[in-house]
mmCIF file of C-alpha atoms in Angstrom:
data_model
loop_
_atom_site.group_PDB
_atom_site.id
_atom_site.type_symbol
_atom_site.label_atom_id
_atom_site.label_comp_id
_atom_site.label_asym_id
_atom_site.label_seq_id
_atom_site.Cartn_x
_atom_site.Cartn_y
_atom_site.Cartn_z
ATOM 1 C CA MET A 172 -144.158 -106.403 94.506
ATOM 2 C CA SER A 173 -144.772 -106.724 90.797
ATOM 3 C CA GLN A 174 -142.488 -104.056 89.355
ATOM 4 C CA LEU A 175 -139.505 -101.821 89.888
ATOM 5 C CA THR A 176 -140.177 -99.298 92.652
ATOM 6 C CA GLU A 177 -138.058 -96.153 92.732
ATOM 7 C CA ILE A 178 -137.862 -93.891 95.778
ATOM 8 C CA ARG A 179 -136.233 -90.471 95.972
ATOM 9 C CA TRP A 180 -135.358 -89.080 99.396
ATOM 10 C CA HIS A 181 -135.000 -85.355 100.125
ATOM 11 C CA ALA A 182 -133.371 -84.269 103.366
ATOM 12 C CA ARG A 183 -130.696 -82.169 104.937
ATOM 13 C CA ALA A 184 -127.313 -83.678 105.722
ATOM 14 C CA GLY A 185 -127.391 -85.155 109.200
ATOM 15 C CA GLN A 186 -131.047 -86.262 109.173
ATOM 16 C CA GLY A 187 -130.236 -89.850 108.266
ATOM 17 C CA ALA A 188 -131.735 -90.036 104.759
ATOM 18 C CA VAL A 189 -128.835 -92.056 103.370
ATOM 19 C CA THR A 190 -129.162 -94.511 106.262
ATOM 20 C CA ALA A 191 -132.936 -94.693 105.706
ATOM 21 C CA ALA A 192 -132.512 -95.339 101.963
ATOM 22 C CA LYS A 193 -130.152 -98.193 102.769
ATOM 23 C CA LEU A 194 -132.405 -99.493 105.563
ATOM 24 C CA VAL A 195 -135.359 -99.706 103.166
ATOM 25 C CA ALA A 196 -133.244 -101.530 100.582
ATOM 26 C CA ASP A 197 -131.830 -103.933 103.171
ATOM 27 C CA THR A 198 -135.339 -104.574 104.500
ATOM 28 C CA ALA A 199 -136.556 -105.477 101.004
ATOM 29 C CA LEU A 200 -133.600 -107.833 100.734
ATOM 30 C CA LEU A 201 -135.194 -109.875 103.543
ATOM 31 C CA ASP A 202 -137.949 -110.710 101.008
ATOM 32 C CA ASP A 203 -135.353 -111.673 98.363
ATOM 33 C CA ALA A 204 -135.887 -108.481 96.336
ATOM 34 C CA TYR A 205 -133.190 -106.949 94.184
ATOM 35 C CA ILE A 206 -132.074 -103.607 95.581
ATOM 36 C CA GLN A 207 -130.036 -100.446 95.103
ATOM 37 C CA ALA A 208 -129.467 -97.603 97.546
ATOM 38 C CA MET A 209 -127.268 -94.611 96.823
ATOM 39 C CA PRO A 210 -126.706 -91.047 97.968
ATOM 40 C CA GLU A 211 -126.289 -87.915 95.897
ATOM 41 C CA TYR A 212 -124.299 -85.369 97.825
ATOM 42 C CA GLY A 213 -123.931 -81.670 97.142
ATOM 43 C CA PRO A 214 -121.918 -79.487 99.475
ATOM 44 C CA GLU A 215 -120.837 -81.833 102.255
ATOM 45 C CA ARG A 216 -121.840 -79.801 105.282
ATOM 46 C CA MET A 217 -124.348 -80.417 108.037
ATOM 47 C CA GLY A 218 -127.762 -79.091 107.044
ATOM 48 C CA ALA A 219 -127.084 -78.949 103.296
ATOM 49 C CA PRO A 220 -129.853 -80.344 101.058
ATOM 50 C CA LEU A 221 -129.203 -83.818 99.725
ATOM 51 C CA LYS A 222 -130.927 -86.564 97.799
ATOM 52 C CA ALA A 223 -130.729 -90.308 98.206
ATOM 53 C CA TYR A 224 -132.273 -93.058 96.134
ATOM 54 C CA THR A 225 -133.654 -96.560 96.641
ATOM 55 C CA ARG A 226 -134.677 -99.091 94.022
ATOM 56 C CA ILE A 227 -136.514 -102.309 94.829
ATOM 57 C CA SER A 228 -137.463 -104.921 92.248
ATOM 58 C CA PRO A 229 -138.561 -108.556 92.056
ATOM 59 C CA VAL A 230 -136.174 -109.016 89.100
ATOM 60 C CA PRO A 231 -132.554 -107.919 88.592
ATOM 61 C CA ILE A 232 -132.134 -104.143 88.275
ATOM 62 C CA GLU A 233 -130.323 -103.116 85.114
ATOM 63 C CA VAL A 234 -130.253 -99.332 85.549
ATOM 64 C CA HIS A 235 -127.544 -97.677 87.613
ATOM 65 C CA ASN A 236 -128.248 -93.959 87.459
ATOM 66 C CA ASN A 237 -130.019 -91.436 89.656
ATOM 67 C CA ILE A 238 -133.782 -91.715 89.838
ATOM 68 C CA THR A 239 -135.558 -89.070 87.759
ATOM 69 C CA ASN A 240 -139.143 -90.381 87.840
ATOM 70 C CA PRO A 241 -139.714 -91.819 91.312
ATOM 71 C CA SER A 242 -143.051 -93.380 92.184
ATOM 72 C CA ILE A 243 -142.406 -92.467 95.839
ATOM 73 C CA VAL A 244 -140.824 -89.309 97.252
ATOM 74 C CA ILE A 245 -139.931 -88.973 100.916
ATOM 75 C CA VAL A 246 -139.178 -85.548 102.381
ATOM 76 C CA LEU A 247 -137.484 -85.544 105.786
ATOM 77 C CA ASP A 248 -137.475 -81.749 106.189
ATOM 78 C CA ASP A 249 -140.466 -79.636 105.164
ATOM 79 C CA THR A 250 -138.317 -76.477 104.993
ATOM 80 C CA LEU A 251 -136.949 -77.924 101.735
ATOM 81 C CA LEU A 252 -140.314 -77.227 100.079
ATOM 82 C CA ASP A 253 -139.312 -73.558 99.757
ATOM 83 C CA THR A 254 -136.127 -74.322 97.797
ATOM 84 C CA VAL A 255 -136.364 -77.799 96.230
ATOM 85 C CA ASP A 256 -138.902 -79.052 93.679
ATOM 86 C CA VAL A 257 -139.598 -82.359 95.443
ATOM 87 C CA LEU A 258 -142.323 -83.222 92.906
ATOM 88 C CA GLU A 259 -139.944 -83.058 89.937
ATOM 89 C CA GLY A 260 -140.502 -86.112 87.738
ATOM 90 C CA VAL A 261 -143.142 -87.678 90.016
ATOM 91 C CA PRO A 262 -146.033 -89.226 88.061
ATOM 92 C CA GLU A 263 -149.587 -88.001 88.638
ATOM 93 C CA ASP A 264 -150.317 -91.104 90.741
ATOM 94 C CA GLY A 265 -147.107 -90.871 92.766
ATOM 95 C CA VAL A 266 -146.813 -91.046 96.561
ATOM 96 C CA ILE A 267 -145.351 -88.268 98.706
ATOM 97 C CA ILE A 268 -144.518 -88.854 102.369
ATOM 98 C CA LEU A 269 -143.653 -85.682 104.249
ATOM 99 C CA ASN A 270 -142.155 -85.232 107.711
ATOM 100 C CA THR A 271 -144.239 -82.329 108.959
ATOM 101 C CA GLU A 272 -146.790 -81.260 111.529
ATOM 102 C CA MET A 273 -149.124 -80.276 108.656
ATOM 103 C CA ILE A 274 -152.224 -82.298 107.921
ATOM 104 C CA PRO A 275 -152.245 -83.950 104.478
ATOM 105 C CA ALA A 276 -154.602 -81.352 102.945
ATOM 106 C CA ASP A 277 -152.285 -78.504 103.956
ATOM 107 C CA ALA A 278 -149.235 -80.454 102.805
ATOM 108 C CA ARG A 279 -150.878 -81.102 99.421
ATOM 109 C CA LYS A 280 -151.467 -77.365 99.076
ATOM 110 C CA ALA A 281 -147.889 -76.501 100.132
ATOM 111 C CA LEU A 282 -146.545 -79.027 97.633
ATOM 112 C CA GLY A 283 -148.878 -77.987 94.834
ATOM 113 C CA ALA A 284 -149.628 -81.694 94.372
ATOM 114 C CA PRO A 285 -152.496 -82.768 92.117
ATOM 115 C CA ASP A 286 -155.481 -84.587 93.623
ATOM 116 C CA THR A 287 -154.363 -87.805 91.918
ATOM 117 C CA MET A 288 -151.172 -87.911 93.998
ATOM 118 C CA ARG A 289 -151.197 -89.614 97.401
ATOM 119 C CA VAL A 290 -149.880 -87.268 100.085
ATOM 120 C CA ALA A 291 -149.130 -88.591 103.559
ATOM 121 C CA THR A 292 -147.785 -86.708 106.559
ATOM 122 C CA VAL A 293 -146.190 -87.772 109.810
ATOM 123 C CA ASP A 294 -144.464 -85.806 112.547
ATOM 124 C CA ALA A 295 -141.319 -87.950 112.296
ATOM 125 C CA THR A 296 -139.243 -85.289 114.029
ATOM 126 C CA GLY A 297 -141.635 -85.146 116.980
ATOM 127 C CA ILE A 298 -141.651 -88.933 117.243
ATOM 128 C CA ALA A 299 -137.841 -89.067 117.133
ATOM 129 C CA LEU A 300 -137.469 -86.355 119.767
ATOM 130 C CA ALA A 301 -139.931 -88.155 122.050
ATOM 131 C CA THR A 302 -138.342 -91.590 121.689
ATOM 132 C CA ILE A 303 -134.641 -91.363 120.842
ATOM 133 C CA LYS A 304 -134.237 -87.799 122.151
ATOM 134 C CA LYS A 305 -132.593 -86.671 118.885
ATOM 135 C CA ASP A 306 -133.838 -84.845 115.801
ATOM 136 C CA MET A 307 -133.267 -87.904 113.628
ATOM 137 C CA PRO A 308 -136.472 -88.509 111.603
ATOM 138 C CA ASN A 309 -135.140 -91.340 109.450
ATOM 139 C CA THR A 310 -136.398 -94.353 111.404
ATOM 140 C CA PRO A 311 -139.905 -92.947 111.904
ATOM 141 C CA ILE A 312 -140.213 -92.049 108.218
ATOM 142 C CA VAL A 313 -139.377 -95.662 107.284
ATOM 143 C CA GLY A 314 -142.237 -96.796 109.545
ATOM 144 C CA ALA A 315 -144.519 -94.337 107.740
ATOM 145 C CA LEU A 316 -143.342 -95.652 104.351
ATOM 146 C CA SER A 317 -144.283 -99.175 105.456
ATOM 147 C CA ALA A 318 -147.775 -98.058 106.488
ATOM 148 C CA VAL A 319 -148.513 -95.922 103.423
ATOM 149 C CA THR A 320 -147.173 -98.178 100.687
ATOM 150 C CA GLY A 321 -147.009 -101.706 102.100
ATOM 151 C CA LEU A 322 -143.764 -101.988 100.118
ATOM 152 C CA ILE A 323 -141.907 -103.357 103.135
ATOM 153 C CA PRO A 324 -143.729 -104.975 106.070
ATOM 154 C CA ILE A 325 -143.245 -103.234 109.429
ATOM 155 C CA GLU A 326 -142.171 -106.559 110.985
ATOM 156 C CA ASN A 327 -139.309 -106.735 108.479
ATOM 157 C CA VAL A 328 -138.396 -103.102 109.152
ATOM 158 C CA LYS A 329 -138.059 -103.914 112.840
ATOM 159 C CA LYS A 330 -136.106 -107.112 112.110
ATOM 160 C CA ARG A 331 -133.705 -105.161 109.897
ATOM 161 C CA LEU A 332 -133.333 -102.407 112.510
ATOM 162 C CA VAL A 333 -132.234 -104.977 115.080
ATOM 163 C CA ILE A 334 -129.727 -106.479 112.642
ATOM 164 C CA THR A 335 -128.331 -103.128 111.481
ATOM 165 C CA PHE A 336 -128.387 -101.165 114.739
ATOM 166 C CA GLY A 337 -127.423 -104.156 116.883
ATOM 167 C CA LYS A 338 -123.864 -103.798 115.627
ATOM 168 C CA LYS A 339 -123.388 -100.239 116.836
ATOM 169 C CA PHE A 340 -126.051 -99.138 119.349
ATOM 170 C CA SER A 341 -127.136 -100.044 122.868
ATOM 171 C CA GLN A 342 -130.286 -102.112 123.424
ATOM 172 C CA GLU A 343 -131.958 -98.967 124.779
ATOM 173 C CA MET A 344 -131.297 -97.114 121.504
ATOM 174 C CA ILE A 345 -132.431 -100.100 119.439
ATOM 175 C CA ASP A 346 -135.685 -100.291 121.431
ATOM 176 C CA ALA A 347 -136.227 -96.538 120.992
ATOM 177 C CA ASN A 348 -135.787 -96.888 117.212
ATOM 178 C CA LEU A 349 -138.212 -99.808 117.122
ATOM 179 C CA ASP A 350 -140.701 -97.612 118.988
ATOM 180 C CA CYS A 351 -140.087 -94.807 116.454
ATOM 181 C CA ALA A 352 -140.945 -97.068 113.531
ATOM 182 C CA ASP A 353 -144.056 -98.429 115.283
ATOM 183 C CA ARG A 354 -145.350 -94.986 116.257
ATOM 184 C CA ALA A 355 -144.904 -93.530 112.775
ATOM 185 C CA TYR A 356 -146.556 -96.607 111.254
ATOM 186 C CA LYS A 357 -149.614 -95.899 113.432
ATOM 187 C CA GLU A 358 -149.538 -92.081 113.333
ATOM 188 C CA VAL A 359 -149.039 -91.374 109.621
ATOM 189 C CA HIS A 360 -151.991 -89.591 107.997
ATOM 190 C CA GLU A 361 -153.270 -89.642 104.420
#
C-alpha cells in the first residue's frame, strides 16, 4: 500500500455495511496501517439507505471528514442503483464492487460506468444465504474486496473475523462467515 485508500460503502440499514467498513479497517491494522472507519446515517430505520466510509494509509491520516472522492465503492444492495448515485466523485479509474446476480458487463451498463472503471460483481447475498442462512452480505463482500483489490489479504480477513466474531458468535457462525469470505473471494467476477 503506497497511498491513502478511501472506500465508500452503500447499503441499506441492517445489511452490515458499518460492520464491514470497520472489519476492513481492523484487518488493515493487522499490517500496521493507519485506519479510519465511520458510518453516515440518515433515517435510522431498517432498510433505509446509508453510507459508511473506510480509510487505509501507510502514513498517519490527517483528514477526518466524509469521503467524497473514493477510489473504491462497494454497493451491498443493487436496488440502490435506482435511487443513489453510487458513482458520485469516483475517479475514472475507480473500482466498483457490487453485490448482485448481474454479470460485470450488465452491472457496468446499469451503473453507467465508463470503460476505464473496474466493475466487479459477486452474489454476496446468495453466498450469505447459503452459508450463514441470513441475508447479511457484509462478510462475503469483504472477501470480494480482498480478491479484487488486494488491499487486504484474505488470510488477514479470516484472522480478523475470528478475532472480532469470536467475542460474540458461536464457532459454527464463525466458520460460516469464514466460508462466506472464502467463497466470495473465489466467486467474484470482473
